[in-house]
Short mmCIF file of C-alpha atoms and ligand atoms in Angstrom, two decimals:
data_model
loop_
_atom_site.label_atom_id
_atom_site.label_comp_id
_atom_site.label_asym_id
_atom_site.label_seq_id
_atom_site.Cartn_x
_atom_site.Cartn_y
_atom_site.Cartn_z
CA MET L 1 0.07 -0.22 0.07
CA SER L 2 1.67 3.25 -1.16
CA THR L 3 1.60 6.46 1.29
CA ILE L 4 -0.49 9.23 0.24
CA GLN L 5 2.65 11.45 -1.04
CA GLU L 6 3.59 8.16 -3.54
CA ARG L 7 -0.01 8.42 -5.03
CA THR L 8 -0.48 10.16 -8.25
CA ILE L 9 -2.58 13.34 -8.33
CA GLY L 10 -4.75 11.77 -10.88
CA ASP L 11 -5.39 8.71 -8.64
CA LEU L 12 -6.10 11.14 -5.74
CA VAL L 13 -8.67 13.14 -7.61
CA ALA L 14 -10.23 9.83 -9.23
CA GLU L 15 -10.88 8.52 -5.61
CA ARG L 16 -12.46 11.91 -4.46
CA PRO L 17 -13.25 14.66 -7.36
CA SER L 18 -13.54 17.48 -4.87
CA ARG L 19 -9.83 16.98 -3.75
CA SER L 20 -9.61 18.95 -7.42
CA ARG L 21 -10.57 22.23 -5.53
CA ILE L 22 -7.48 21.54 -3.28
CA PHE L 23 -4.99 21.26 -6.09
CA GLU L 24 -6.70 24.15 -8.16
CA ALA L 25 -5.98 26.26 -4.88
CA PHE L 26 -2.31 25.40 -4.76
CA GLY L 27 -1.94 26.10 -8.43
CA ILE L 28 -1.24 22.17 -9.08
CA ASP L 29 -2.66 20.81 -12.58
CA TYR L 30 -4.49 17.65 -11.81
CA CYS L 31 -5.53 16.83 -15.54
CA CYS L 32 -2.95 16.51 -17.81
CA GLY L 33 -0.34 16.73 -14.82
CA GLY L 34 -2.07 13.91 -13.03
CA LYS L 35 0.48 11.32 -13.61
CA ARG L 36 2.98 12.88 -11.05
CA THR L 37 3.18 11.86 -7.33
CA LEU L 38 1.78 14.33 -4.80
CA LEU L 39 5.41 14.38 -3.37
CA GLN L 40 6.77 15.34 -6.96
CA ALA L 41 3.83 17.98 -7.54
CA SER L 42 4.41 19.77 -4.28
CA GLY L 43 7.96 20.01 -4.92
CA THR L 44 7.45 21.53 -8.50
CA ALA L 45 4.90 23.97 -6.95
CA GLY L 46 7.07 24.96 -4.36
CA ILE L 47 4.64 23.81 -1.10
CA ALA L 48 5.66 21.52 1.69
CA VAL L 49 4.28 18.15 1.02
CA GLU L 50 3.15 17.91 4.64
CA GLN L 51 0.96 21.12 4.21
CA LEU L 52 -0.88 19.41 1.14
CA VAL L 53 -1.37 16.09 3.33
CA ARG L 54 -2.99 18.11 6.08
CA GLU L 55 -5.45 19.76 3.61
CA LEU L 56 -6.27 16.46 1.90
CA GLU L 57 -6.90 14.71 5.24
CA SER L 58 -8.84 17.25 6.79
CA GLN L 59 -11.13 17.93 3.57
CA PRO L 60 -14.66 16.51 4.76
CA ALA L 61 -16.25 13.98 2.39
CA ILE L 62 -19.07 15.52 0.43
CA ALA L 63 -22.10 13.65 -0.85
CA GLN L 64 -21.62 14.58 -4.64
CA ASP L 65 -18.24 13.03 -4.67
CA ARG L 66 -18.21 9.68 -6.58
CA ASP L 67 -15.28 7.41 -7.41
CA TRP L 68 -16.00 6.91 -11.46
CA ARG L 69 -13.48 3.96 -11.50
CA GLU L 70 -16.23 1.84 -9.92
CA ALA L 71 -18.98 2.91 -12.45
CA ALA L 72 -19.80 1.10 -15.70
CA VAL L 73 -17.91 2.56 -18.67
CA ALA L 74 -21.20 3.50 -20.54
CA GLU L 75 -22.47 5.25 -17.13
CA LEU L 76 -19.06 7.03 -17.05
CA ILE L 77 -19.51 8.23 -20.90
CA ASP L 78 -23.23 9.28 -20.12
CA HIS L 79 -21.93 11.31 -17.33
CA ILE L 80 -19.17 13.25 -19.54
CA LEU L 81 -21.48 13.47 -21.96
CA VAL L 82 -23.81 15.58 -20.09
CA GLU L 83 -21.77 17.34 -17.57
CA HIS L 84 -18.87 18.18 -20.09
CA HIS L 85 -19.59 17.66 -23.76
CA ASP L 86 -23.31 19.23 -23.36
CA TRP L 87 -21.75 21.97 -21.19
CA LEU L 88 -19.00 23.07 -23.81
CA ARG L 89 -21.75 22.88 -26.84
CA ALA L 90 -23.87 25.53 -24.68
CA ASN L 91 -20.92 27.72 -23.43
CA LEU L 92 -18.12 27.85 -25.98
CA PRO L 93 -20.37 29.98 -28.16
CA ARG L 94 -21.88 31.86 -25.31
CA ILE L 95 -18.17 32.74 -24.27
CA SER L 96 -17.41 33.85 -28.01
CA VAL L 97 -20.30 36.17 -27.89
CA LEU L 98 -18.77 37.66 -24.50
CA ALA L 99 -15.41 37.70 -26.15
CA GLU L 100 -16.61 39.63 -29.26
CA LYS L 101 -18.47 42.36 -27.12
CA VAL L 102 -15.40 42.75 -24.72
CA VAL L 103 -12.75 43.19 -27.87
CA ARG L 104 -15.25 45.60 -29.68
CA VAL L 105 -15.65 47.99 -26.56
CA HIS L 106 -12.25 47.52 -24.65
CA GLY L 107 -9.75 45.88 -27.22
CA GLY L 108 -8.50 49.45 -28.25
CA HIS L 109 -7.17 50.46 -24.94
CA ALA L 110 -6.87 46.92 -23.30
CA PRO L 111 -5.24 44.82 -26.12
CA VAL L 112 -4.89 41.80 -23.54
CA VAL L 113 -8.42 41.30 -24.01
CA VAL L 114 -7.82 40.61 -27.89
CA ARG L 115 -5.28 38.23 -26.86
CA ILE L 116 -7.56 36.40 -24.53
CA ALA L 117 -10.44 36.18 -27.11
CA ASP L 118 -7.83 34.57 -29.79
CA VAL L 119 -6.93 31.89 -27.48
CA HIS L 120 -10.46 31.04 -26.51
CA SER L 121 -11.22 31.10 -30.30
CA ALA L 122 -8.20 28.47 -31.04
CA LEU L 123 -9.24 26.37 -27.77
CA ARG L 124 -12.71 26.17 -29.39
CA GLN L 125 -11.30 25.14 -32.66
CA GLU L 126 -9.61 22.50 -30.96
CA MET L 127 -12.24 21.40 -28.74
CA GLU L 128 -15.22 20.94 -31.05
CA PRO L 129 -13.65 18.58 -33.45
CA HIS L 130 -12.41 16.71 -30.34
CA LEU L 131 -15.89 16.27 -29.09
CA GLU L 132 -16.95 15.04 -32.31
CA LYS L 133 -14.16 12.49 -32.55
CA GLU L 134 -15.12 11.01 -29.35
CA GLU L 135 -18.53 10.87 -29.64
CA ARG L 136 -18.12 9.35 -33.17
CA MET L 137 -15.31 7.01 -32.64
CA LEU L 138 -13.77 6.50 -29.30
CA PHE L 139 -16.87 6.55 -27.17
CA PRO L 140 -18.94 3.88 -29.13
CA ALA L 141 -15.85 1.78 -29.49
CA ALA L 142 -15.58 1.88 -25.32
CA ARG L 143 -19.24 1.10 -24.92
CA HIS L 144 -19.11 -1.88 -27.47
CA LEU L 145 -16.00 -3.35 -25.77
CA GLU L 146 -17.61 -3.29 -22.53
CA ALA L 147 -20.76 -4.83 -23.72
CA THR L 148 -19.44 -7.29 -25.92
CA GLY L 149 -15.24 -7.92 -25.28
CA GLU L 150 -14.73 -6.84 -29.08
CA VAL L 151 -12.54 -4.25 -29.77
CA LEU L 152 -14.10 -2.68 -32.82
CA LEU L 153 -13.58 1.06 -34.23
CA GLY L 154 -16.45 2.28 -36.56
CA CYS L 155 -17.17 -1.33 -37.90
CA HIS L 156 -13.59 -2.53 -38.36
CA ALA L 157 -12.00 -5.02 -35.93
CA VAL L 158 -8.65 -3.31 -34.46
CA ASP L 159 -5.81 -4.71 -32.35
CA SER L 160 -6.32 -2.14 -29.82
CA LEU L 161 -7.79 1.33 -29.22
CA GLU L 162 -4.52 2.90 -28.33
CA GLY L 163 -4.29 4.83 -31.45
CA PRO L 164 -7.14 6.94 -30.68
CA ILE L 165 -6.45 7.19 -27.18
CA GLY L 166 -3.15 8.54 -27.68
CA VAL L 167 -4.64 11.26 -30.12
CA MET L 168 -7.29 12.31 -27.69
CA GLU L 169 -4.50 12.65 -24.85
CA HIS L 170 -2.24 14.61 -27.02
CA GLU L 171 -5.28 17.01 -27.95
CA HIS L 172 -5.80 17.25 -24.34
CA VAL L 173 -2.50 18.44 -23.62
CA ALA L 174 -2.92 21.26 -26.25
CA VAL L 175 -6.21 22.38 -24.52
CA GLY L 176 -4.49 22.13 -21.20
CA ALA L 177 -1.82 24.30 -22.37
CA MET L 178 -4.10 26.89 -23.80
CA LEU L 179 -6.13 26.98 -20.32
CA ASP L 180 -2.73 27.59 -18.83
CA GLU L 181 -2.44 30.72 -21.20
CA LEU L 182 -5.81 32.06 -20.53
CA GLY L 183 -4.98 31.51 -16.87
CA SER L 184 -2.00 33.91 -17.01
CA LEU L 185 -3.51 36.49 -19.54
CA THR L 186 -6.38 36.86 -16.98
CA ASP L 187 -4.10 36.94 -13.79
CA GLY L 188 -5.79 33.78 -12.54
CA PHE L 189 -9.50 34.78 -14.18
CA ARG L 190 -9.51 38.13 -11.90
CA PRO L 191 -10.92 41.17 -13.85
CA PRO L 192 -8.92 44.26 -13.46
CA GLU L 193 -10.99 47.19 -11.28
CA GLU L 194 -11.90 48.96 -14.39
CA ALA L 195 -13.76 45.99 -16.02
CA CYS L 196 -17.54 46.51 -16.90
CA ASN L 197 -20.12 43.85 -15.89
CA THR L 198 -19.67 42.05 -19.55
CA TRP L 199 -15.66 42.03 -18.93
CA ARG L 200 -16.60 40.37 -15.58
CA ALA L 201 -18.91 37.83 -16.94
CA PHE L 202 -16.49 36.89 -19.70
CA TYR L 203 -13.84 36.26 -17.27
CA ASP L 204 -16.29 34.30 -14.99
CA ALA L 205 -17.26 32.29 -17.68
CA LEU L 206 -13.52 31.25 -18.70
CA ALA L 207 -13.04 30.44 -15.16
CA GLU L 208 -15.84 27.92 -15.46
CA LEU L 209 -14.36 26.78 -18.70
CA ASP L 210 -11.10 26.02 -16.81
CA ARG L 211 -12.66 23.85 -13.93
CA ASN L 212 -15.11 22.11 -16.33
CA THR L 213 -12.63 21.36 -18.61
CA ARG L 214 -9.77 20.26 -16.38
CA ALA L 215 -12.49 17.98 -14.52
CA HIS L 216 -13.55 16.84 -18.25
CA VAL L 217 -9.77 15.83 -18.96
CA HIS L 218 -9.26 14.48 -15.79
CA LEU L 219 -11.94 11.88 -16.15
CA GLU L 220 -10.74 10.67 -19.61
CA ASN L 221 -7.13 10.39 -18.83
CA GLU L 222 -7.31 8.88 -15.37
CA VAL L 223 -10.47 6.92 -15.51
CA LEU L 224 -11.82 6.06 -18.86
CA HIS L 225 -8.61 5.38 -20.80
CA PRO L 226 -7.08 3.22 -18.25
CA ARG L 227 -10.68 1.47 -17.85
CA ILE L 228 -10.53 0.71 -21.85
CA ARG L 229 -7.03 -0.49 -21.30
CA ARG L 230 -7.97 -2.82 -18.74
CA LEU L 231 -10.89 -4.24 -20.73
CA GLU L 232 -8.70 -4.75 -23.91
CA ALA L 233 -6.34 -6.58 -21.44
CA ALA L 234 -9.06 -8.72 -20.10
CA GLY L 235 -10.20 -9.56 -23.56
CA ARG L 236 -6.40 -10.69 -24.51
CA ALA L 237 -6.21 -12.87 -21.41
CA SER L 238 -9.14 -14.78 -21.76
FE1 LIG T 301 -14.33 14.58 -23.94
FE1 LIG T 302 -11.37 14.46 -24.69
#
């Protein structure tokens, strides 16, 4: 049994998703950076590991916390679709509208908002086809694998789903880098004092995009993809 310091950030958040709030508060990436141990991540963030352990151990369990590693793959995918894909489809266009308004009014005297709008636009262009690929290829393949033990991609039998998983994880890294950039351009999603209500709503929506997407990528990288790999391995062993 490994100690909490030797466990990975991804594993700790998978066990209890509300721990993501603690990692967010300390600026520790738990989605694409989820493979690091607590000890490694604390060192990189310049925080004493004992302090993080204290925070994690004193956090009360909350009712909505669910360890998705124990759910059926089909149920996990349904949850990702509703909480994350549907959320993005509703909110990426809404954030683009806010971005256009803020750039039109403030872009001339605050050029940073033009840069922020550009990064959001690039993130949207990366994310929308990414959702399509998951929904058309990887998710149906994962549901089919769980139901039948067969590894099919589209209608073709394949040796493994490692190829599409690798593409999805590569795209997650790109999205994670864009979220990092949005966080630094907005000073941690804190609007300046002179910001009008639309500017504040824009930053607020970007902060929610950051939270929702990090939870989304975490569930796919740390829970769904390992489950698919285990189902494939079980199929090969039988
Ligand atoms: Fe997704
Ligand atoms: Fe994804």
